């Protein structure tokens, strides 16, 4: 959306938000009834998990059957989808692609593979995509508190053309605030996922879209609040921690896909292997149906 004019009458810089699914982890493993060097892969060796991965994939060799496990790294549920990257003379139960829901911090067998009836050894490589949240989430009618300890201007609102143009971010708000501004929980919940070590930022979407520091909080109804672009070292909570509305959870910053300091806030739900942002009401802001997002919004207590 166009930037909201600052109090001085100058145009405020536009802040590019980020797509924060952190879901498309592609882990490749292999299994085979072939030379010893390859049997290590059949025993479940895999590439190192990607930084920020939702879940990881491992394969356990049980003598002619390969159990395909998904290990959830989050303090909340995750959905995974396992499929072949490539394979020959191999079959599975259930047939791939296969989905599974893995509980917080838990593991689940997604499929069991075995050699097929064709000629030659079984060969396969697998891939797994993972998404935070449970796909059966039903959002409640909740009013969220302002996620900042200071008054703020909304620099990009719902449907902002700058970066709120995809399913994950369509109903996100970007609050223009100085670095180090305390970020507060907008609703009670459990800290599900955090990242606070990243220090890069910039306007190149291909390079910086997944480089933001963030806190993801799981709510009782299964929705998740995302607080993104926190400063390096600015995460003040840990996965599994219970938080109440108004608790400090981080410090705002400018990490990731961003051209100016701000807090990116969105409420999201898993809609079946895809994250979708949801419209929400927030105390201190006009209700939905009020001023159009492109006209700009301010907190009622703002300057």
PDB file of C-alpha atoms in Angstrom, residues 8-297:
ATOM      1  CA  UNK A   8       5.937  16.168   9.371  1.00  0.00           C
ATOM      2  CA  UNK A   9       4.057  15.750   6.088  1.00  0.00           C
ATOM      3  CA  UNK A  10       6.939  13.867   4.432  1.00  0.00           C
ATOM      4  CA  UNK A  11       6.307  10.534   2.772  1.00  0.00           C
ATOM      5  CA  UNK A  12       7.418   7.707   5.022  1.00  0.00           C
ATOM      6  CA  UNK A  13       9.633   4.995   3.512  1.00  0.00           C
ATOM      7  CA  UNK A  14       7.875   1.867   2.334  1.00  0.00           C
ATOM      8  CA  UNK A  15       8.696  -1.276   4.284  1.00  0.00           C
ATOM      9  CA  UNK A  16       8.733  -4.514   2.415  1.00  0.00           C
ATOM     10  CA  UNK A  17       7.288  -7.364   4.475  1.00  0.00           C
ATOM     11  CA  UNK A  18       8.304 -10.988   4.184  1.00  0.00           C
ATOM     12  CA  UNK A  19       6.724 -14.317   3.425  1.00  0.00           C
ATOM     13  CA  UNK A  20       7.466 -16.292   6.554  1.00  0.00           C
ATOM     14  CA  UNK A  21       6.194 -19.768   5.937  1.00  0.00           C
ATOM     15  CA  UNK A  22       9.586 -21.368   6.487  1.00  0.00           C
ATOM     16  CA  UNK A  23       7.936 -24.510   5.223  1.00  0.00           C
ATOM     17  CA  UNK A  24       9.443 -25.851   2.009  1.00  0.00           C
ATOM     18  CA  UNK A  25      12.247 -27.919   3.479  1.00  0.00           C
ATOM     19  CA  UNK A  26      13.584 -30.252   0.808  1.00  0.00           C
ATOM     20  CA  UNK A  27      15.566 -32.998   2.516  1.00  0.00           C
ATOM     21  CA  UNK A  28      16.954 -35.668   0.227  1.00  0.00           C
ATOM     22  CA  UNK A  29      17.706 -39.164   1.418  1.00  0.00           C
ATOM     23  CA  UNK A  30      18.273 -42.417  -0.370  1.00  0.00           C
ATOM     24  CA  UNK A  31      17.840 -46.108   0.145  1.00  0.00           C
ATOM     25  CA  UNK A  32      19.021 -49.095  -1.829  1.00  0.00           C
ATOM     26  CA  UNK A  33      19.824 -52.764  -1.846  1.00  0.00           C
ATOM     27  CA  UNK A  34      23.198 -51.992  -3.306  1.00  0.00           C
ATOM     28  CA  UNK A  35      26.877 -51.302  -2.464  1.00  0.00           C
ATOM     29  CA  UNK A  36      28.015 -50.632   1.131  1.00  0.00           C
ATOM     30  CA  UNK A  37      28.612 -46.929   0.514  1.00  0.00           C
ATOM     31  CA  UNK A  38      24.934 -46.514  -0.278  1.00  0.00           C
ATOM     32  CA  UNK A  39      23.680 -48.616   2.628  1.00  0.00           C
ATOM     33  CA  UNK A  40      24.552 -45.783   5.021  1.00  0.00           C
ATOM     34  CA  UNK A  41      21.902 -43.718   3.271  1.00  0.00           C
ATOM     35  CA  UNK A  42      19.412 -46.555   3.515  1.00  0.00           C
ATOM     36  CA  UNK A  43      20.033 -46.576   7.276  1.00  0.00           C
ATOM     37  CA  UNK A  44      18.624 -43.070   7.475  1.00  0.00           C
ATOM     38  CA  UNK A  45      21.452 -40.628   6.892  1.00  0.00           C
ATOM     39  CA  UNK A  46      20.214 -37.295   5.584  1.00  0.00           C
ATOM     40  CA  UNK A  47      21.501 -33.874   4.747  1.00  0.00           C
ATOM     41  CA  UNK A  48      21.804 -31.432   7.630  1.00  0.00           C
ATOM     42  CA  UNK A  49      18.433 -29.767   8.346  1.00  0.00           C
ATOM     43  CA  UNK A  50      17.983 -26.325   6.853  1.00  0.00           C
ATOM     44  CA  UNK A  51      18.212 -23.418   9.249  1.00  0.00           C
ATOM     45  CA  UNK A  52      14.709 -22.577  10.454  1.00  0.00           C
ATOM     46  CA  UNK A  53      13.317 -25.908   9.267  1.00  0.00           C
ATOM     47  CA  UNK A  54       9.867 -26.829  10.534  1.00  0.00           C
ATOM     48  CA  UNK A  55      10.507 -30.592  10.432  1.00  0.00           C
ATOM     49  CA  UNK A  56      13.238 -32.972   9.328  1.00  0.00           C
ATOM     50  CA  UNK A  57      13.137 -36.260   7.464  1.00  0.00           C
ATOM     51  CA  UNK A  58      14.919 -39.469   8.398  1.00  0.00           C
ATOM     52  CA  UNK A  59      14.836 -43.016   7.044  1.00  0.00           C
ATOM     53  CA  UNK A  60      15.235 -46.094   9.257  1.00  0.00           C
ATOM     54  CA  UNK A  61      16.342 -49.356   7.631  1.00  0.00           C
ATOM     55  CA  UNK A  62      14.610 -52.373   9.178  1.00  0.00           C
ATOM     56  CA  UNK A  63      15.992 -55.077   6.926  1.00  0.00           C
ATOM     57  CA  UNK A  64      14.180 -54.736   3.642  1.00  0.00           C
ATOM     58  CA  UNK A  65      11.680 -52.151   4.852  1.00  0.00           C
ATOM     59  CA  UNK A  66      12.458 -48.454   5.211  1.00  0.00           C
ATOM     60  CA  UNK A  67      10.480 -46.479   7.774  1.00  0.00           C
ATOM     61  CA  UNK A  68      10.171 -42.828   6.763  1.00  0.00           C
ATOM     62  CA  UNK A  69       9.970 -40.577   9.826  1.00  0.00           C
ATOM     63  CA  UNK A  70       9.133 -36.898  10.184  1.00  0.00           C
ATOM     64  CA  UNK A  71      10.585 -35.159  13.262  1.00  0.00           C
ATOM     65  CA  UNK A  72       8.788 -31.955  14.250  1.00  0.00           C
ATOM     66  CA  UNK A  73      11.181 -29.264  15.516  1.00  0.00           C
ATOM     67  CA  UNK A  74       8.424 -26.899  16.664  1.00  0.00           C
ATOM     68  CA  UNK A  75       6.613 -26.396  19.971  1.00  0.00           C
ATOM     69  CA  UNK A  76       3.337 -26.836  18.111  1.00  0.00           C
ATOM     70  CA  UNK A  77       1.844 -29.139  15.476  1.00  0.00           C
ATOM     71  CA  UNK A  78       3.177 -29.357  11.936  1.00  0.00           C
ATOM     72  CA  UNK A  79       1.906 -30.917   8.728  1.00  0.00           C
ATOM     73  CA  UNK A  80       4.317 -32.694   6.373  1.00  0.00           C
ATOM     74  CA  UNK A  81       4.154 -34.039   2.831  1.00  0.00           C
ATOM     75  CA  UNK A  82       6.620 -36.736   1.742  1.00  0.00           C
ATOM     76  CA  UNK A  83       7.117 -37.652  -1.910  1.00  0.00           C
ATOM     77  CA  UNK A  84       9.688 -39.246  -4.178  1.00  0.00           C
ATOM     78  CA  UNK A  85      12.397 -37.043  -5.591  1.00  0.00           C
ATOM     79  CA  UNK A  86      13.253 -40.064  -7.711  1.00  0.00           C
ATOM     80  CA  UNK A  87      12.856 -43.820  -7.363  1.00  0.00           C
ATOM     81  CA  UNK A  88      12.787 -47.185  -9.113  1.00  0.00           C
ATOM     82  CA  UNK A  89      11.473 -50.626  -8.120  1.00  0.00           C
ATOM     83  CA  UNK A  90      10.137 -49.327  -4.822  1.00  0.00           C
ATOM     84  CA  UNK A  91       6.656 -49.199  -3.338  1.00  0.00           C
ATOM     85  CA  UNK A  92       5.235 -47.747  -0.139  1.00  0.00           C
ATOM     86  CA  UNK A  93       2.380 -47.956   2.347  1.00  0.00           C
ATOM     87  CA  UNK A  94       0.613 -45.574   2.063  1.00  0.00           C
ATOM     88  CA  UNK A  95       1.436 -44.647  -1.501  1.00  0.00           C
ATOM     89  CA  UNK A  96       3.481 -41.479  -1.902  1.00  0.00           C
ATOM     90  CA  UNK A  97       2.872 -38.585  -1.827  1.00  0.00           C
ATOM     91  CA  UNK A  98       1.660 -38.953   1.754  1.00  0.00           C
ATOM     92  CA  UNK A  99       0.718 -36.358   4.348  1.00  0.00           C
ATOM     93  CA  UNK A 100       0.889 -36.550   8.125  1.00  0.00           C
ATOM     94  CA  UNK A 101       0.318 -34.315  11.123  1.00  0.00           C
ATOM     95  CA  UNK A 102       3.167 -34.440  13.650  1.00  0.00           C
ATOM     96  CA  UNK A 103       2.600 -33.233  17.236  1.00  0.00           C
ATOM     97  CA  UNK A 104       4.737 -30.607  18.933  1.00  0.00           C
ATOM     98  CA  UNK A 105       8.302 -31.849  19.344  1.00  0.00           C
ATOM     99  CA  UNK A 106       7.223 -35.307  18.248  1.00  0.00           C
ATOM    100  CA  UNK A 107       7.928 -37.842  15.521  1.00  0.00           C
ATOM    101  CA  UNK A 108       5.705 -39.877  13.255  1.00  0.00           C
ATOM    102  CA  UNK A 109       6.141 -42.568  10.620  1.00  0.00           C
ATOM    103  CA  UNK A 110       4.741 -41.108   7.407  1.00  0.00           C
ATOM    104  CA  UNK A 111       5.269 -44.167   5.173  1.00  0.00           C
ATOM    105  CA  UNK A 112       6.989 -47.543   4.992  1.00  0.00           C
ATOM    106  CA  UNK A 113       8.910 -48.367   1.813  1.00  0.00           C
ATOM    107  CA  UNK A 114       9.965 -51.750   0.432  1.00  0.00           C
ATOM    108  CA  UNK A 115      11.387 -53.172  -2.767  1.00  0.00           C
ATOM    109  CA  UNK A 116       8.915 -53.638  -5.586  1.00  0.00           C
ATOM    110  CA  UNK A 117       8.393 -56.723  -7.731  1.00  0.00           C
ATOM    111  CA  UNK A 118      10.455 -55.472 -10.667  1.00  0.00           C
ATOM    112  CA  UNK A 119      13.994 -56.336 -11.650  1.00  0.00           C
ATOM    113  CA  UNK A 120      16.968 -54.669 -10.026  1.00  0.00           C
ATOM    114  CA  UNK A 121      17.528 -53.155  -6.577  1.00  0.00           C
ATOM    115  CA  UNK A 122      15.208 -50.679  -4.930  1.00  0.00           C
ATOM    116  CA  UNK A 123      16.467 -47.139  -5.322  1.00  0.00           C
ATOM    117  CA  UNK A 124      14.895 -43.963  -4.026  1.00  0.00           C
ATOM    118  CA  UNK A 125      15.444 -40.403  -2.929  1.00  0.00           C
ATOM    119  CA  UNK A 126      12.771 -38.588  -0.966  1.00  0.00           C
ATOM    120  CA  UNK A 127      11.753 -35.009  -0.336  1.00  0.00           C
ATOM    121  CA  UNK A 128       9.603 -33.504   2.391  1.00  0.00           C
ATOM    122  CA  UNK A 129       7.751 -30.208   2.665  1.00  0.00           C
ATOM    123  CA  UNK A 130       6.566 -29.036   6.080  1.00  0.00           C
ATOM    124  CA  UNK A 131       4.172 -26.356   7.311  1.00  0.00           C
ATOM    125  CA  UNK A 132       3.565 -25.107  10.874  1.00  0.00           C
ATOM    126  CA  UNK A 133       0.091 -25.562  12.306  1.00  0.00           C
ATOM    127  CA  UNK A 134      -2.810 -28.015  12.143  1.00  0.00           C
ATOM    128  CA  UNK A 135      -4.860 -28.028   8.916  1.00  0.00           C
ATOM    129  CA  UNK A 136      -8.190 -28.256  10.755  1.00  0.00           C
ATOM    130  CA  UNK A 137      -7.765 -24.902  12.531  1.00  0.00           C
ATOM    131  CA  UNK A 138     -10.993 -22.972  13.096  1.00  0.00           C
ATOM    132  CA  UNK A 139     -10.233 -19.332  14.009  1.00  0.00           C
ATOM    133  CA  UNK A 140     -12.208 -17.778  16.828  1.00  0.00           C
ATOM    134  CA  UNK A 141     -13.628 -14.250  16.883  1.00  0.00           C
ATOM    135  CA  UNK A 142     -10.861 -12.491  18.803  1.00  0.00           C
ATOM    136  CA  UNK A 143      -9.754  -8.881  19.157  1.00  0.00           C
ATOM    137  CA  UNK A 144      -5.972  -8.647  19.266  1.00  0.00           C
ATOM    138  CA  UNK A 145      -4.077  -6.158  21.407  1.00  0.00           C
ATOM    139  CA  UNK A 146      -1.572  -3.789  19.848  1.00  0.00           C
ATOM    140  CA  UNK A 147       1.766  -5.672  19.610  1.00  0.00           C
ATOM    141  CA  UNK A 148       3.917  -2.660  20.532  1.00  0.00           C
ATOM    142  CA  UNK A 149       4.724  -0.770  23.692  1.00  0.00           C
ATOM    143  CA  UNK A 150       4.659   2.552  21.804  1.00  0.00           C
ATOM    144  CA  UNK A 151       2.273   4.300  19.437  1.00  0.00           C
ATOM    145  CA  UNK A 152       2.937   3.453  15.810  1.00  0.00           C
ATOM    146  CA  UNK A 153       1.948   4.212  12.250  1.00  0.00           C
ATOM    147  CA  UNK A 154       0.782   1.410   9.944  1.00  0.00           C
ATOM    148  CA  UNK A 155       3.046   1.764   6.929  1.00  0.00           C
ATOM    149  CA  UNK A 156       1.572  -1.130   4.924  1.00  0.00           C
ATOM    150  CA  UNK A 157      -1.816  -2.645   5.545  1.00  0.00           C
ATOM    151  CA  UNK A 158      -4.053  -5.427   4.309  1.00  0.00           C
ATOM    152  CA  UNK A 159      -3.426  -6.147   0.639  1.00  0.00           C
ATOM    153  CA  UNK A 160      -0.425  -3.818   0.390  1.00  0.00           C
ATOM    154  CA  UNK A 161       1.056  -4.077  -3.096  1.00  0.00           C
ATOM    155  CA  UNK A 162       4.618  -3.809  -1.847  1.00  0.00           C
ATOM    156  CA  UNK A 163       4.746  -7.235  -0.230  1.00  0.00           C
ATOM    157  CA  UNK A 164       1.305  -8.110   1.184  1.00  0.00           C
ATOM    158  CA  UNK A 165       0.312  -9.686  -2.091  1.00  0.00           C
ATOM    159  CA  UNK A 166       0.383 -13.419  -1.338  1.00  0.00           C
ATOM    160  CA  UNK A 167      -1.677 -15.796   0.791  1.00  0.00           C
ATOM    161  CA  UNK A 168       0.758 -15.722   3.731  1.00  0.00           C
ATOM    162  CA  UNK A 169       0.816 -11.948   4.051  1.00  0.00           C
ATOM    163  CA  UNK A 170      -2.356 -10.546   2.459  1.00  0.00           C
ATOM    164  CA  UNK A 171      -3.836  -9.662   5.862  1.00  0.00           C
ATOM    165  CA  UNK A 172      -0.622  -8.464   7.511  1.00  0.00           C
ATOM    166  CA  UNK A 173       0.194  -5.088   9.058  1.00  0.00           C
ATOM    167  CA  UNK A 174       3.581  -3.349   9.002  1.00  0.00           C
ATOM    168  CA  UNK A 175       4.084  -0.980  11.947  1.00  0.00           C
ATOM    169  CA  UNK A 176       6.791   1.645  11.360  1.00  0.00           C
ATOM    170  CA  UNK A 177       8.779   1.833  14.615  1.00  0.00           C
ATOM    171  CA  UNK A 178      12.418   2.515  15.530  1.00  0.00           C
ATOM    172  CA  UNK A 179      14.767  -0.442  16.067  1.00  0.00           C
ATOM    173  CA  UNK A 180      14.668  -1.744  19.626  1.00  0.00           C
ATOM    174  CA  UNK A 181      11.007  -0.927  20.233  1.00  0.00           C
ATOM    175  CA  UNK A 182       9.547  -3.530  22.630  1.00  0.00           C
ATOM    176  CA  UNK A 183       7.256  -6.015  20.863  1.00  0.00           C
ATOM    177  CA  UNK A 184       4.400  -7.418  22.956  1.00  0.00           C
ATOM    178  CA  UNK A 185       2.259 -10.522  22.635  1.00  0.00           C
ATOM    179  CA  UNK A 186      -1.044  -9.502  21.046  1.00  0.00           C
ATOM    180  CA  UNK A 187      -2.828 -12.576  22.455  1.00  0.00           C
ATOM    181  CA  UNK A 188      -2.256 -15.394  24.959  1.00  0.00           C
ATOM    182  CA  UNK A 189      -0.459 -18.420  23.549  1.00  0.00           C
ATOM    183  CA  UNK A 190       2.573 -20.684  23.418  1.00  0.00           C
ATOM    184  CA  UNK A 191       5.801 -19.707  21.690  1.00  0.00           C
ATOM    185  CA  UNK A 192       5.979 -22.134  18.795  1.00  0.00           C
ATOM    186  CA  UNK A 193       9.041 -21.071  16.786  1.00  0.00           C
ATOM    187  CA  UNK A 194      11.731 -18.409  17.000  1.00  0.00           C
ATOM    188  CA  UNK A 195      14.670 -17.158  14.962  1.00  0.00           C
ATOM    189  CA  UNK A 196      16.876 -14.387  16.323  1.00  0.00           C
ATOM    190  CA  UNK A 197      20.377 -14.780  14.883  1.00  0.00           C
ATOM    191  CA  UNK A 198      20.040 -13.147  11.492  1.00  0.00           C
ATOM    192  CA  UNK A 199      21.540  -9.746  10.791  1.00  0.00           C
ATOM    193  CA  UNK A 200      21.070  -9.221   7.034  1.00  0.00           C
ATOM    194  CA  UNK A 201      18.389  -7.061   5.438  1.00  0.00           C
ATOM    195  CA  UNK A 202      17.558  -5.536   2.092  1.00  0.00           C
ATOM    196  CA  UNK A 203      15.041  -5.105  -0.677  1.00  0.00           C
ATOM    197  CA  UNK A 204      15.991  -8.145  -2.757  1.00  0.00           C
ATOM    198  CA  UNK A 205      13.070 -10.521  -2.267  1.00  0.00           C
ATOM    199  CA  UNK A 206      14.909 -13.539  -3.630  1.00  0.00           C
ATOM    200  CA  UNK A 207      17.788 -13.055  -1.157  1.00  0.00           C
ATOM    201  CA  UNK A 208      16.055 -11.721   1.936  1.00  0.00           C
ATOM    202  CA  UNK A 209      12.504 -13.142   1.997  1.00  0.00           C
ATOM    203  CA  UNK A 210      13.518 -15.912   4.422  1.00  0.00           C
ATOM    204  CA  UNK A 211      16.140 -13.958   6.356  1.00  0.00           C
ATOM    205  CA  UNK A 212      14.026 -12.216   8.995  1.00  0.00           C
ATOM    206  CA  UNK A 213      14.184 -12.786  12.725  1.00  0.00           C
ATOM    207  CA  UNK A 214      10.767 -13.655  14.098  1.00  0.00           C
ATOM    208  CA  UNK A 215       8.596 -15.104  16.835  1.00  0.00           C
ATOM    209  CA  UNK A 216       5.637 -17.374  16.018  1.00  0.00           C
ATOM    210  CA  UNK A 217       3.015 -17.837  18.761  1.00  0.00           C
ATOM    211  CA  UNK A 218       0.370 -20.582  18.716  1.00  0.00           C
ATOM    212  CA  UNK A 219      -3.090 -19.704  20.049  1.00  0.00           C
ATOM    213  CA  UNK A 220      -5.716 -21.930  21.633  1.00  0.00           C
ATOM    214  CA  UNK A 221      -7.818 -22.047  18.431  1.00  0.00           C
ATOM    215  CA  UNK A 222      -4.836 -23.214  16.346  1.00  0.00           C
ATOM    216  CA  UNK A 223      -4.113 -19.884  14.673  1.00  0.00           C
ATOM    217  CA  UNK A 224      -0.579 -18.502  14.829  1.00  0.00           C
ATOM    218  CA  UNK A 225       0.637 -14.916  15.192  1.00  0.00           C
ATOM    219  CA  UNK A 226       3.817 -13.958  13.371  1.00  0.00           C
ATOM    220  CA  UNK A 227       6.003 -11.108  14.654  1.00  0.00           C
ATOM    221  CA  UNK A 228       8.764 -10.538  12.103  1.00  0.00           C
ATOM    222  CA  UNK A 229      11.825  -8.391  11.241  1.00  0.00           C
ATOM    223  CA  UNK A 230      13.075  -8.374  14.837  1.00  0.00           C
ATOM    224  CA  UNK A 231      16.604  -7.168  15.442  1.00  0.00           C
ATOM    225  CA  UNK A 232      19.466  -9.658  15.796  1.00  0.00           C
ATOM    226  CA  UNK A 233      19.446 -10.917  19.372  1.00  0.00           C
ATOM    227  CA  UNK A 234      16.014  -9.363  19.808  1.00  0.00           C
ATOM    228  CA  UNK A 235      14.035 -12.521  20.593  1.00  0.00           C
ATOM    229  CA  UNK A 236      13.109 -12.467  24.306  1.00  0.00           C
ATOM    230  CA  UNK A 237      11.197 -15.763  24.536  1.00  0.00           C
ATOM    231  CA  UNK A 238      11.893 -19.454  23.942  1.00  0.00           C
ATOM    232  CA  UNK A 239       9.921 -22.235  22.204  1.00  0.00           C
ATOM    233  CA  UNK A 240       7.391 -23.832  24.532  1.00  0.00           C
ATOM    234  CA  UNK A 241       7.095 -20.735  26.727  1.00  0.00           C
ATOM    235  CA  UNK A 242       3.594 -19.633  27.736  1.00  0.00           C
ATOM    236  CA  UNK A 243       2.919 -15.945  27.140  1.00  0.00           C
ATOM    237  CA  UNK A 244       0.067 -13.662  28.109  1.00  0.00           C
ATOM    238  CA  UNK A 245      -1.274 -10.669  26.234  1.00  0.00           C
ATOM    239  CA  UNK A 246       1.105  -7.745  26.753  1.00  0.00           C
ATOM    240  CA  UNK A 247       4.163  -9.826  27.673  1.00  0.00           C
ATOM    241  CA  UNK A 248       7.411  -8.612  26.044  1.00  0.00           C
ATOM    242  CA  UNK A 249       8.476 -11.125  23.382  1.00  0.00           C
ATOM    243  CA  UNK A 250      11.061  -9.248  21.315  1.00  0.00           C
ATOM    244  CA  UNK A 251      12.633  -6.048  20.037  1.00  0.00           C
ATOM    245  CA  UNK A 252      11.699  -4.619  16.659  1.00  0.00           C
ATOM    246  CA  UNK A 253      14.324  -4.323  13.953  1.00  0.00           C
ATOM    247  CA  UNK A 254      14.963  -4.394  10.228  1.00  0.00           C
ATOM    248  CA  UNK A 255      16.044  -7.969   9.447  1.00  0.00           C
ATOM    249  CA  UNK A 256      15.133  -9.840   6.279  1.00  0.00           C
ATOM    250  CA  UNK A 257      13.174  -8.493   3.306  1.00  0.00           C
ATOM    251  CA  UNK A 258      12.826  -4.947   4.535  1.00  0.00           C
ATOM    252  CA  UNK A 259      13.780  -1.444   3.453  1.00  0.00           C
ATOM    253  CA  UNK A 260      13.189   0.239   6.806  1.00  0.00           C
ATOM    254  CA  UNK A 261      12.712  -0.606  10.500  1.00  0.00           C
ATOM    255  CA  UNK A 262       9.254  -1.993  11.255  1.00  0.00           C
ATOM    256  CA  UNK A 263       7.289  -4.835  12.815  1.00  0.00           C
ATOM    257  CA  UNK A 264       5.447  -7.195  10.471  1.00  0.00           C
ATOM    258  CA  UNK A 265       2.408  -8.721  12.202  1.00  0.00           C
ATOM    259  CA  UNK A 266       0.108 -11.373  10.758  1.00  0.00           C
ATOM    260  CA  UNK A 267      -2.321 -14.007  11.997  1.00  0.00           C
ATOM    261  CA  UNK A 268      -1.958 -17.227  10.009  1.00  0.00           C
ATOM    262  CA  UNK A 269      -3.487 -20.691   9.746  1.00  0.00           C
ATOM    263  CA  UNK A 270      -2.448 -23.884   7.978  1.00  0.00           C
ATOM    264  CA  UNK A 271      -4.948 -24.506   5.184  1.00  0.00           C
ATOM    265  CA  UNK A 272      -3.592 -27.891   4.109  1.00  0.00           C
ATOM    266  CA  UNK A 273       0.145 -27.637   3.349  1.00  0.00           C
ATOM    267  CA  UNK A 274      -0.078 -23.896   2.825  1.00  0.00           C
ATOM    268  CA  UNK A 275      -0.064 -20.934   5.194  1.00  0.00           C
ATOM    269  CA  UNK A 276      -2.826 -18.392   4.821  1.00  0.00           C
ATOM    270  CA  UNK A 277      -3.099 -15.038   6.572  1.00  0.00           C
ATOM    271  CA  UNK A 278      -6.446 -14.213   8.168  1.00  0.00           C
ATOM    272  CA  UNK A 279      -8.317 -10.930   8.621  1.00  0.00           C
ATOM    273  CA  UNK A 280      -8.325  -9.826  12.254  1.00  0.00           C
ATOM    274  CA  UNK A 281      -9.553  -7.100  14.554  1.00  0.00           C
ATOM    275  CA  UNK A 282      -7.064  -5.147  16.671  1.00  0.00           C
ATOM    276  CA  UNK A 283      -7.659  -2.806  19.577  1.00  0.00           C
ATOM    277  CA  UNK A 284      -6.565   0.714  18.698  1.00  0.00           C
ATOM    278  CA  UNK A 285      -7.125   0.356  14.953  1.00  0.00           C
ATOM    279  CA  UNK A 286     -10.240   0.970  12.854  1.00  0.00           C
ATOM    280  CA  UNK A 287     -12.398  -2.114  12.471  1.00  0.00           C
ATOM    281  CA  UNK A 288     -12.466  -3.981   9.142  1.00  0.00           C
ATOM    282  CA  UNK A 289     -14.772  -2.144   6.762  1.00  0.00           C
ATOM    283  CA  UNK A 290     -13.366   1.224   7.848  1.00  0.00           C
ATOM    284  CA  UNK A 291     -10.714   3.181   5.912  1.00  0.00           C
ATOM    285  CA  UNK A 292      -9.248   1.226   3.016  1.00  0.00           C
ATOM    286  CA  UNK A 293      -5.782  -0.163   3.770  1.00  0.00           C
ATOM    287  CA  UNK A 294      -4.233   1.927   1.003  1.00  0.00           C
ATOM    288  CA  UNK A 295      -5.452   5.083   2.772  1.00  0.00           C
ATOM    289  CA  UNK A 296      -3.276   4.273   5.775  1.00  0.00           C
ATOM    290  CA  UNK A 297      -4.114   3.451   9.376  1.00  0.00           C
TER     291      UNK A 297
END
